[in-house]
PDB file of C-alpha atoms in Angstrom:
ATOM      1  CA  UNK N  13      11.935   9.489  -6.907  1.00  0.00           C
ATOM      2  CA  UNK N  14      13.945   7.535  -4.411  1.00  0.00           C
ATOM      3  CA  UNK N  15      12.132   4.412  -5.539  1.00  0.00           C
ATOM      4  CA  UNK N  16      13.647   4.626  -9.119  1.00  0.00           C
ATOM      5  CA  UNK N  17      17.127   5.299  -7.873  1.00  0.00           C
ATOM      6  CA  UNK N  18      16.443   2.130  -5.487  1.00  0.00           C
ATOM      7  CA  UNK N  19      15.647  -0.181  -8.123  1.00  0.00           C
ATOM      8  CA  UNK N  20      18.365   1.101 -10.185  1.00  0.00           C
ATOM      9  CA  UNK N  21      20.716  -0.429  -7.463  1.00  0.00           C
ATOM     10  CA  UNK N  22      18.673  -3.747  -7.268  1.00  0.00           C
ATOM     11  CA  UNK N  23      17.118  -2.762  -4.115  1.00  0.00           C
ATOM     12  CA  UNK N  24      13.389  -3.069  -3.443  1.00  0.00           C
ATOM     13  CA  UNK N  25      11.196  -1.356  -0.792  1.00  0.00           C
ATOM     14  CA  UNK N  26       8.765  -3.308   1.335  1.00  0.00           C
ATOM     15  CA  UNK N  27       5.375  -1.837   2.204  1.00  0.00           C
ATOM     16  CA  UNK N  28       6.771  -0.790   5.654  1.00  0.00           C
ATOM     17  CA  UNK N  29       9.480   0.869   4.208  1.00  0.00           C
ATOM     18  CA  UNK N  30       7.165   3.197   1.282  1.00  0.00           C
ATOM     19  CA  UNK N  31       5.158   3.940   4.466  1.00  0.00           C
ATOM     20  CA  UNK N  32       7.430   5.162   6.522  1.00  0.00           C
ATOM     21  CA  UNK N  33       8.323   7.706   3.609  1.00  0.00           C
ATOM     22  CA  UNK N  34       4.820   8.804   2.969  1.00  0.00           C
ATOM     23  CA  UNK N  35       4.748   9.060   6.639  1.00  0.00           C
ATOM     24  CA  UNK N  36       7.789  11.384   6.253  1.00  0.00           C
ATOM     25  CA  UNK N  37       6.036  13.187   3.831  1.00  0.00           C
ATOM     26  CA  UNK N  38       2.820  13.921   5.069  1.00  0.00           C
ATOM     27  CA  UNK N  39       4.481  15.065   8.212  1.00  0.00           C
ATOM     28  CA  UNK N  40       6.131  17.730   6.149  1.00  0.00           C
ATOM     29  CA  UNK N  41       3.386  18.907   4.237  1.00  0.00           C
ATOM     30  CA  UNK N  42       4.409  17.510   0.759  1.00  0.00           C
ATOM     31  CA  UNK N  43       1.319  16.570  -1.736  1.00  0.00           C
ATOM     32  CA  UNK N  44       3.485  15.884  -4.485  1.00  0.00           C
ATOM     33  CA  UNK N  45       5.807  13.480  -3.128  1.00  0.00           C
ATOM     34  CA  UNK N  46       3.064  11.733  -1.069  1.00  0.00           C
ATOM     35  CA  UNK N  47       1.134  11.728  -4.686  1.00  0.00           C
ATOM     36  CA  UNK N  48       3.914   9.960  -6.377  1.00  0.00           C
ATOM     37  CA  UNK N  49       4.167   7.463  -3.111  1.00  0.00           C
ATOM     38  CA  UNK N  50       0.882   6.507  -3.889  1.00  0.00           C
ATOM     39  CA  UNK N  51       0.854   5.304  -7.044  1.00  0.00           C
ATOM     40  CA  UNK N  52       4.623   3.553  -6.630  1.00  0.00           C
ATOM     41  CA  UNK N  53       3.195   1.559  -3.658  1.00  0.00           C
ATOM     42  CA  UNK N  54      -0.134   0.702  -5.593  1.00  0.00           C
ATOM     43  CA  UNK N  55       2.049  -0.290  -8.605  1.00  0.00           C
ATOM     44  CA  UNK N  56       3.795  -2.621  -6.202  1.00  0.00           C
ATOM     45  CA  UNK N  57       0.872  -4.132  -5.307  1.00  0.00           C
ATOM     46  CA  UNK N  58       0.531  -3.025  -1.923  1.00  0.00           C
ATOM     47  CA  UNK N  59      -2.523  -1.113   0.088  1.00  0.00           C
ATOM     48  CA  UNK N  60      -2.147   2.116   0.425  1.00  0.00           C
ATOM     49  CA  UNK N  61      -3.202   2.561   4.459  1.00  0.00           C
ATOM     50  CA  UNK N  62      -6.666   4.126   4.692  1.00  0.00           C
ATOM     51  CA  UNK N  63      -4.914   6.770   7.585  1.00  0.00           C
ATOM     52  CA  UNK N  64      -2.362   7.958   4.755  1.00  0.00           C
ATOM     53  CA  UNK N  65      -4.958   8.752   2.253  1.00  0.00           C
ATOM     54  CA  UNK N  66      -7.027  10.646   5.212  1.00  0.00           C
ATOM     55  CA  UNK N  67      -3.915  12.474   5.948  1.00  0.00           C
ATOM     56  CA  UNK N  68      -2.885  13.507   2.815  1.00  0.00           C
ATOM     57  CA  UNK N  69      -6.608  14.729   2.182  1.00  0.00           C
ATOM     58  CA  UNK N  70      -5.841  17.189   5.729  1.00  0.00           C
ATOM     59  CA  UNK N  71      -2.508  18.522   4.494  1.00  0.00           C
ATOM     60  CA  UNK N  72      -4.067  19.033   0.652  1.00  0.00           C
ATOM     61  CA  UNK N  73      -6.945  21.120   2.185  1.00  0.00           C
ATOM     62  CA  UNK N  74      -4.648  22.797   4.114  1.00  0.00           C
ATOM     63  CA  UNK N  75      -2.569  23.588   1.315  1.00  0.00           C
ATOM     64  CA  UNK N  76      -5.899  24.575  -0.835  1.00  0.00           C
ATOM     65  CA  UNK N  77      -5.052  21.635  -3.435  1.00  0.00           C
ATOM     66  CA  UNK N  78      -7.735  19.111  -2.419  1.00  0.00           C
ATOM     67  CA  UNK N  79      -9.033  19.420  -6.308  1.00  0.00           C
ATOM     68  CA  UNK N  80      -5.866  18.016  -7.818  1.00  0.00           C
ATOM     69  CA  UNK N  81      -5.460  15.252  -4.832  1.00  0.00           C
ATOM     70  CA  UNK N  82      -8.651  14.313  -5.317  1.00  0.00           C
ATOM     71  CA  UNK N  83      -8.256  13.568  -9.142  1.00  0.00           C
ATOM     72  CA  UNK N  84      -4.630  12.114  -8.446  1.00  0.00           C
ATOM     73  CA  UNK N  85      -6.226   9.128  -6.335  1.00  0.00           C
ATOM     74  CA  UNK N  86      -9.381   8.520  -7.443  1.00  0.00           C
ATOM     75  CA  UNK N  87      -9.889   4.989  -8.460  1.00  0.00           C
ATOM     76  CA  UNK N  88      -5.905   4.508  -7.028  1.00  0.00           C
ATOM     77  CA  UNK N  89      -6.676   4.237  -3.265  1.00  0.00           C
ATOM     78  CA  UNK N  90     -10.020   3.208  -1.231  1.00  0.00           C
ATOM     79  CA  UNK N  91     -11.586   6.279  -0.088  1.00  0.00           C
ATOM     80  CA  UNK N  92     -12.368   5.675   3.518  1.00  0.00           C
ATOM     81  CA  UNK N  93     -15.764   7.886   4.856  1.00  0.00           C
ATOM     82  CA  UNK N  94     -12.877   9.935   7.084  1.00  0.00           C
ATOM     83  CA  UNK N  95     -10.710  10.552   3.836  1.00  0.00           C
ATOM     84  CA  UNK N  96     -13.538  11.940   2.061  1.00  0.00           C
ATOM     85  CA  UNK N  97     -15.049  14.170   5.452  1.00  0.00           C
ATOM     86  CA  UNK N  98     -11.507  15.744   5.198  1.00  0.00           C
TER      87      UNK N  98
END
């Protein structure tokens, strides 16, 4: 998503910045965007911060799609004992 467009222009995110989106994201309920966040930052080589995965396992349940998030990020993030109580 923005990522691409980014790196089409030569620019690169750091971890702070990708977090800050996902932040974004979780805080407005998107699954799908904070999905694709995910696997961009692990693809970068960064750690995805055990309170994002937590979070996104809240908003997911919320949205009745903790199924699919579930399969999106197993074996892509750590799975913290609070993500998995969500």
């Amino acid at each position: 998503l923005v990522v691409a467009e980014l790196t089409t222009c030569r620019y690169r995110l750091s971890a702070r910045g990708l977090c800050l989106m996902i932040k974004g994201f979780l805080k407005n309920g998107m699954v799908d965007a904070v999905l694709e966040e995910f696997r961009e930052m692990s693809s970068c080589g960064f750690q995805v911060p055990p309170f994002a995965v937590t979070q996104l396992f809240r908003i997911a349940c919320d949205a009745g799609r903790a199924e699919h998030a579930f399969a999106k990020v197993q074996g892509l993030v750590p799975m913290s004992p609070e993500a998995a109580a969500a």
